[in-house]
Coordinates of C-alpha atoms in Angstrom, one line a residue:
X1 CA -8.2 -40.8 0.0
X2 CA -6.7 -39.7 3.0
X3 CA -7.8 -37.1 5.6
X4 CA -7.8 -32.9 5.5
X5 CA -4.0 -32.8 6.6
X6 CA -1.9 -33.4 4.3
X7 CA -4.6 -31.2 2.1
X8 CA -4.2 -28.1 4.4
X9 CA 0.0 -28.3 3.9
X10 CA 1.4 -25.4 1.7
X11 CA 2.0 -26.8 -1.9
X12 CA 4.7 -25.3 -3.8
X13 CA 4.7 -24.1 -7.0
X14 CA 1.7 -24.1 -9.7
X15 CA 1.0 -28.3 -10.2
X16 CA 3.2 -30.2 -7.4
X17 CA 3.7 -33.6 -6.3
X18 CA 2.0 -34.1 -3.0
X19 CA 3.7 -35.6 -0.2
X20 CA 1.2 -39.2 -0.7
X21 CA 2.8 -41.4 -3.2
X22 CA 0.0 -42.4 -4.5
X23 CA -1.5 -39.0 -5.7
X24 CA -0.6 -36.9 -8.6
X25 CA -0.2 -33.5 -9.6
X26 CA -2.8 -31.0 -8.8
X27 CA -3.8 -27.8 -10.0
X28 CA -4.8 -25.3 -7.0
X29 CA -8.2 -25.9 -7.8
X30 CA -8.2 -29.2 -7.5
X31 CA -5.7 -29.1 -4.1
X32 CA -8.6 -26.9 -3.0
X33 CA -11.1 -29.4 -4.0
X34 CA -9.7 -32.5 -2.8
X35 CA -8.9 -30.4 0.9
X36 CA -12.7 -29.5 1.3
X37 CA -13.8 -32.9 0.0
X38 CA -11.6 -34.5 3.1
X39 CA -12.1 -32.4 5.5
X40 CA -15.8 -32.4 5.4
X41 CA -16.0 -29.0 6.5
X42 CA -18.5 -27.4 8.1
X43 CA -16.7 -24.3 9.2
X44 CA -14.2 -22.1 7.2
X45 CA -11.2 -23.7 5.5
X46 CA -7.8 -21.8 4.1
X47 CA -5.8 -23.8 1.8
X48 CA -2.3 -21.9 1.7
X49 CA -0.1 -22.6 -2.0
X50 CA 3.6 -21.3 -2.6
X51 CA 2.8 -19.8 -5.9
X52 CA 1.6 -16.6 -7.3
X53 CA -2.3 -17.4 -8.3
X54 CA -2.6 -15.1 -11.0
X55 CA -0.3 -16.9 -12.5
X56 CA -2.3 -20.4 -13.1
X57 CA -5.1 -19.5 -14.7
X58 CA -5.0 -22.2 -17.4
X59 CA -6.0 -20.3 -20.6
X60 CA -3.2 -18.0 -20.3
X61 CA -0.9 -20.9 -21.1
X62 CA -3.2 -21.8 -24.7
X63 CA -4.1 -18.5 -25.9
X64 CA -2.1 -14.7 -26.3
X65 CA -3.6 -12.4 -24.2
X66 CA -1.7 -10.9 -21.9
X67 CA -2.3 -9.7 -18.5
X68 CA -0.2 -6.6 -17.2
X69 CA 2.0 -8.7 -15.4
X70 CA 3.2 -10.1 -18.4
X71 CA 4.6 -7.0 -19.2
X72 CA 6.8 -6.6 -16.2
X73 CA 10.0 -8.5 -15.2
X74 CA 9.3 -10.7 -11.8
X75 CA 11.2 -11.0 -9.1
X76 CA 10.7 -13.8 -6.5
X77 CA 11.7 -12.3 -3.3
X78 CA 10.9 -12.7 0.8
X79 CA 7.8 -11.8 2.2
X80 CA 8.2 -8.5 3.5
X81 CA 9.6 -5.4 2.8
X82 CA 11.5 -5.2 -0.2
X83 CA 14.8 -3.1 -1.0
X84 CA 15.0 -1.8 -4.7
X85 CA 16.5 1.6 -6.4
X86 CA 14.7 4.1 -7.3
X87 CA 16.1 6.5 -10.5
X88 CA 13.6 9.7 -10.8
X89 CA 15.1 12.5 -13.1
X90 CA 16.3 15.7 -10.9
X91 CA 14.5 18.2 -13.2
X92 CA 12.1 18.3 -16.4
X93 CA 12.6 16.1 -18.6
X94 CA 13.8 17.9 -22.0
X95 CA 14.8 15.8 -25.6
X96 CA 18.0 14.3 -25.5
X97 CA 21.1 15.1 -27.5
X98 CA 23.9 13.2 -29.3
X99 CA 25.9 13.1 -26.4
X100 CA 26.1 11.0 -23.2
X101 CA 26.2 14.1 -21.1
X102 CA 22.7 15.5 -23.4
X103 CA 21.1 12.3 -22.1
X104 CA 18.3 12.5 -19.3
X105 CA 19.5 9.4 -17.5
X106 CA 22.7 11.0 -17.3
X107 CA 21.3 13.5 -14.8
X108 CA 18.7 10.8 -12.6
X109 CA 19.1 10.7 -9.1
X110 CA 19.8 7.1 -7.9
X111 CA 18.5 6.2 -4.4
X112 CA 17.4 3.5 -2.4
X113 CA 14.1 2.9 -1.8
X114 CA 11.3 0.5 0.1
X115 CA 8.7 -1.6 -1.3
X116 CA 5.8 -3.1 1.0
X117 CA 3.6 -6.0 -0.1
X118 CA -0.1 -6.5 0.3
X119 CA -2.3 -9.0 -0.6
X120 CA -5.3 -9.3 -3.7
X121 CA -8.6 -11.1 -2.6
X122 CA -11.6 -11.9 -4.6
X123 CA -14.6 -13.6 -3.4
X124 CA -17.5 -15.4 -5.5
X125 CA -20.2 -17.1 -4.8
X126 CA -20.8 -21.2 -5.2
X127 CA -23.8 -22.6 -6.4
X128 CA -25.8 -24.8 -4.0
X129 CA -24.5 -27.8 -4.1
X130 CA -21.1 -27.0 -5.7
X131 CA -19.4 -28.0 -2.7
X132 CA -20.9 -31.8 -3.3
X133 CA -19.1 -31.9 -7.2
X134 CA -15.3 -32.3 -6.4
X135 CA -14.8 -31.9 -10.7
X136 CA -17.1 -29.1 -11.1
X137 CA -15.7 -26.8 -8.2
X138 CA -12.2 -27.7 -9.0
X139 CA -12.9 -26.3 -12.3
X140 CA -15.1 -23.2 -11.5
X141 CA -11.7 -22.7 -9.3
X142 CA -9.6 -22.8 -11.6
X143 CA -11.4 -21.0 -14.5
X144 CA -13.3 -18.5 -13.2
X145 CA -11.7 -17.8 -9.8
X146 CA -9.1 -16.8 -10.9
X147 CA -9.4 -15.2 -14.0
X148 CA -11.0 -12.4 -11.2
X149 CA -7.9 -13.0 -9.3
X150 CA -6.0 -11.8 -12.4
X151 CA -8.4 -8.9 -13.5
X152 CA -7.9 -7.8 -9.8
X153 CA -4.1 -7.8 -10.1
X154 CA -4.5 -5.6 -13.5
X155 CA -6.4 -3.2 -11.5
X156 CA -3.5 -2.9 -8.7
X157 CA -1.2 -2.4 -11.1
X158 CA -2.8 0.3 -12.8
X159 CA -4.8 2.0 -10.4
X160 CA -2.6 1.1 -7.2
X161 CA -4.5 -0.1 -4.1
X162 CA -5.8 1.3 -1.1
X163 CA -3.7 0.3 1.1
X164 CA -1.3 2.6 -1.0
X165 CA 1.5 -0.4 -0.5
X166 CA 1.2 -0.5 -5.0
X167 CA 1.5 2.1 -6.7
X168 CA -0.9 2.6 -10.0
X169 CA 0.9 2.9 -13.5
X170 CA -1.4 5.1 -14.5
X171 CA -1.0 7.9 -11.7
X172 CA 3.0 7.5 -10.9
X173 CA 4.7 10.8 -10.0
X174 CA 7.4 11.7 -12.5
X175 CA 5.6 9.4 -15.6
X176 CA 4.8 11.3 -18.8
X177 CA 1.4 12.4 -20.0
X178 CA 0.8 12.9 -23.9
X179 CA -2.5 13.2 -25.9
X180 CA -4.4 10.8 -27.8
X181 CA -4.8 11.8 -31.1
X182 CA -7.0 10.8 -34.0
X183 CA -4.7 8.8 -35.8
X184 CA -4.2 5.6 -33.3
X185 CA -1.1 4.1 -35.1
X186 CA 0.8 7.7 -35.6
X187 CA -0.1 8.2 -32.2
X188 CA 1.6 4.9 -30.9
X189 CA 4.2 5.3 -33.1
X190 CA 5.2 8.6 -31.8
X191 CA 4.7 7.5 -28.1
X192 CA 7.0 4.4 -28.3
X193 CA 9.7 6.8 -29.7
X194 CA 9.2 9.4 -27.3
X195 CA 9.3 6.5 -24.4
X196 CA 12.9 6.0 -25.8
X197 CA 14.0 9.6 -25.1
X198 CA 14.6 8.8 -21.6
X199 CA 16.7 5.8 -22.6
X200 CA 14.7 2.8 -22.2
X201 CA 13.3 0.6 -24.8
X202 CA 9.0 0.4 -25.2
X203 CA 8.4 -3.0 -25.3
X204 CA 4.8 -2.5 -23.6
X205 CA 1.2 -1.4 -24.3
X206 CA -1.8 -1.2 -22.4
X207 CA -4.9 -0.4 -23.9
X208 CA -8.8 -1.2 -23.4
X209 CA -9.7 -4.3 -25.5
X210 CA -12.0 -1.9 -27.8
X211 CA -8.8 -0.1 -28.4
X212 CA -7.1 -3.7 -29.2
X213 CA -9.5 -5.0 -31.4
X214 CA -9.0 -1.4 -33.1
X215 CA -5.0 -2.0 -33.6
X216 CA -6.2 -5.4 -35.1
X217 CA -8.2 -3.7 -37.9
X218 CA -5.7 -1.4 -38.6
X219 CA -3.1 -4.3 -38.9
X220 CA -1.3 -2.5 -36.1
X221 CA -0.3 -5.7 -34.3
X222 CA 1.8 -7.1 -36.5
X223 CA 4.7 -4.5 -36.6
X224 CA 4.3 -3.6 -33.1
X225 CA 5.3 -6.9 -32.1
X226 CA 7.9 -7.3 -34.8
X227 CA 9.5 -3.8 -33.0
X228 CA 9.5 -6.2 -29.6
X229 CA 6.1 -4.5 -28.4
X230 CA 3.6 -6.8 -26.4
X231 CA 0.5 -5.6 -26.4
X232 CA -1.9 -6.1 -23.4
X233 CA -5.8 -5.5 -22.7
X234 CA -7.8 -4.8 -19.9
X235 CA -10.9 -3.8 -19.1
X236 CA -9.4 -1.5 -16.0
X237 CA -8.0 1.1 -18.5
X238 CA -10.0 3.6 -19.8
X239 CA -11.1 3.2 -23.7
X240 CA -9.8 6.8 -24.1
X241 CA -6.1 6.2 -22.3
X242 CA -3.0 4.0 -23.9
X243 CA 0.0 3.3 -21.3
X244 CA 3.1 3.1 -23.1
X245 CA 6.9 2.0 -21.4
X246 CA 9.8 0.0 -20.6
X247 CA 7.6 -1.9 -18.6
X248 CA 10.6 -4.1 -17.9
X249 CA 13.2 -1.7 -17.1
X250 CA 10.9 0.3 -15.2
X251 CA 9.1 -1.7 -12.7
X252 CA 9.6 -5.5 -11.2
X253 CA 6.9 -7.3 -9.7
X254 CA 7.5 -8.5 -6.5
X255 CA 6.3 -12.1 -5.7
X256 CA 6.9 -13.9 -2.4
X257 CA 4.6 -16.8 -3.4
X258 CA 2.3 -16.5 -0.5
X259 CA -1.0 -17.5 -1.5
X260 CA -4.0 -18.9 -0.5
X261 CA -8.0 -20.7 -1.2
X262 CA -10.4 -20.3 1.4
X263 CA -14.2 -21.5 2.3
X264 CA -15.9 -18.9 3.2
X265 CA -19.0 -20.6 5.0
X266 CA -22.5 -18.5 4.8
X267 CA -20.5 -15.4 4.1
X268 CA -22.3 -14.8 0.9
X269 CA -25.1 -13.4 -0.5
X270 CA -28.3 -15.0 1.1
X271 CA -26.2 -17.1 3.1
X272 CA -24.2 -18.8 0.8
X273 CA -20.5 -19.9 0.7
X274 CA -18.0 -18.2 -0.8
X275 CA -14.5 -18.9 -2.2
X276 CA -11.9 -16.5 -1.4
X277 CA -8.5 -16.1 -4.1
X278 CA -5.8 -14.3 -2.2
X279 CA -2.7 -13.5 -3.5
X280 CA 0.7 -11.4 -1.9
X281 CA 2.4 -9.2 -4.1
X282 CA 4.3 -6.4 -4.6
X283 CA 5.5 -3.3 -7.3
X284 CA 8.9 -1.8 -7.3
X285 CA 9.3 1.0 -10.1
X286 CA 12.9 2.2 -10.9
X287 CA 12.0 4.7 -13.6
X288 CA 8.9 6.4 -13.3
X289 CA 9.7 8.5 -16.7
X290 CA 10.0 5.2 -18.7
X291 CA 6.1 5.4 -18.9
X292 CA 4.2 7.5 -21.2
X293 CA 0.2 8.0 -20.9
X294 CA -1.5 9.0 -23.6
X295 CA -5.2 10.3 -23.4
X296 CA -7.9 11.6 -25.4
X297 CA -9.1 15.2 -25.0

C-alpha cells in the first residue's frame, strides 16, 4: 500500500477510482481509513472529498426513508456565493380565482437575490483502538458518521443555522401557517390543496416519525404518494408540526461538493480522538408561500 499522499488528494464524487491502478473504488469511509492507516498519524489528519457527504450514507440507497434533502431539487454550483431569484407575494395572500389575473403569482415580486454557503460538522468519538481496525472504522464511518451528518443537515434545513447563511423551513418569512387538527388525513388533505393556491404543486411532507408511523396506520401513505407526495421523517420536527410545499419549486439546495473527514487527535471526551464529518452547503428559496406549516394548538 502506498504512502498518506495520494490518500490526502481530494476524491471526486461518492465511490471513485483512485489515481493507483492497482486500487479500487472506495467509499469515503474507507478513503478515510486507508489515509489514516498510511499515514500513521500521530497528529490531526483532514481527508478532503468532492461530494456532498450526506449524500453517501449507504442505507439510503436500500431502504425509503427520506431525508429532507430528498425533497428539494439540487443544484451543483461554485463554492461561494450564489445568485438565485427570489419571488415573495407583494401583499396577503388571498384564494385565487378562475382567472390568470385572480392568481397570487400573478402579483409576486421577482428579484434577485444572494445565497451564502456554510459548512455542517459533526464530531464522534472512536473507541480505543478503533483507529488500529481499518474494516471496523471504515464502517463506523460510513454508517454511523454520517447518518449524524445527515440528521444535522435535516436540522439546517428546518431550523436554519447560526451562522444565519440557511434559512430554516420552518420559520421563513412569507410561508403559511395553518392548524393541526384532529383528523390527520383531512388535515393533510386540506393543506396540500391549500399549498396549490399559490400555484405550485405539494409534492412534500415533513413530519416527526411518530406522526409517520401514524399516516401508516391510517393507510395514509399510499394515496399521498400516488398524488406525487413524498413523505419524509425527522426527528428535528416537532411531533405537533407537519411542513407541507412545493419543496421543489420553492427551494434548491446548493451543493459545491466541498467536503471533508478529519482525525481529531485527543480532542474528545477524556482525551480521545474524534472524527469530524464536514460538509458545504447551501439553501436558495424562490417561493417562500409554497410552504404551508401546520401545528397543533
Amino acid at each position: 500500500m502506498q504512502g498518506a499522499a495520494a490518500g490526502a488528494a481530494i476524491h471526486e464524487g461518492v465511490r471513485v477510482t483512485l489515481a493507483d491502478a492497482a486500487l479500487h473504488t472506495r467509499t469515503p469511509g474507507e478513503e478515510f481509513a486507508w489515509s489514516v492507516r498510511g499515514a500513521g498519524v500521530a497528529e490531526d489528519l483532514v481527508v478532503p472529498f468532492r461530494a456532498h457527504l450526506p449524500a453517501v450514507f449507504p442505507l439510503f440507497a436500500t431502504r425509503p426513508r427520506y431525508a429532507v434533502r430528498h425533497l428539494l431539487k439540487t443544484a451543483s454550483v461554485p463554492d461561494g456565493t450564489v445568485n438565485f431569484v427570489h419571488e415573495p407575494p407583494v401583499s396577503a395572500l388571498s384564494a385565487s380565482g378562475t382567472s390568470y389575473a385572480s392568481t397570487p403569482e400573478a402579483a409576486f415580486a421577482p428579484r434577485l437575490s444572494e445565497a451564502e454557503l456554510t459548512d455542517l460538522s459533526v464530531s464522534v468519538p472512536l473507541p480505543a483502538g478503533l483507529l488500529d481496525e481499518p474494516s471496523l472504522l471504515a464502517s463506523f464511518v460510513d454508517y454511523r458518521v454520517l447518518v449524524r451528518l445527515s440528521a444535522r443537515e435535516n436540522d439546517a434545513l428546518l431550523h436554519g443555522t447560526a451562522d444565519k447563511k440557511i434559512p430554516g423551513l420552518l420559520t421563513l418569512p412569507d410561508s403559511r401557517e395553518g392548524t393541526l387538527g384532529k383528523g390527520l388525513a383531512e388535515a393533510l388533505t386540506t393543506a396540500a390543496a391549500e399549498v396549490e393556491e399559490t400555484g405550485g404543486s405539494c409534492d412534500g411532507i415533513v413530519v416527526h416519525p411518530f406522526t409517520y408511523w401514524e399516516l401508516v396506520k391510517g393507510g395514509v401513505l399510499e394515496p399521498l404518494a400516488k398524488a406525487g407526495i413524498t413523505v419524509s421523517r425527522t426527528r428535528m420536527i416537532g411531533r405537533d408540526q407537519v411542513l407541507l410545499g412545493d419543496f421543489r419549486a420553492a427551494a434548491t439546495l446548493l451543493v459545491p461538493d466541498v467536503a471533508s473527514l478529519a482525525l481529531r487527535r485527543g480532542a474528545g471526551p477524556d482525551g480521545c480522538d474524534l472524527v469530524e464529518a464536514t460538509t458545504r452547503v447551501g439553501l436558495a428559496v424562490h417561493l417562500p408561500q409554497h410552504f404551508l406549516l401546520l401545528s397543533r394548538d
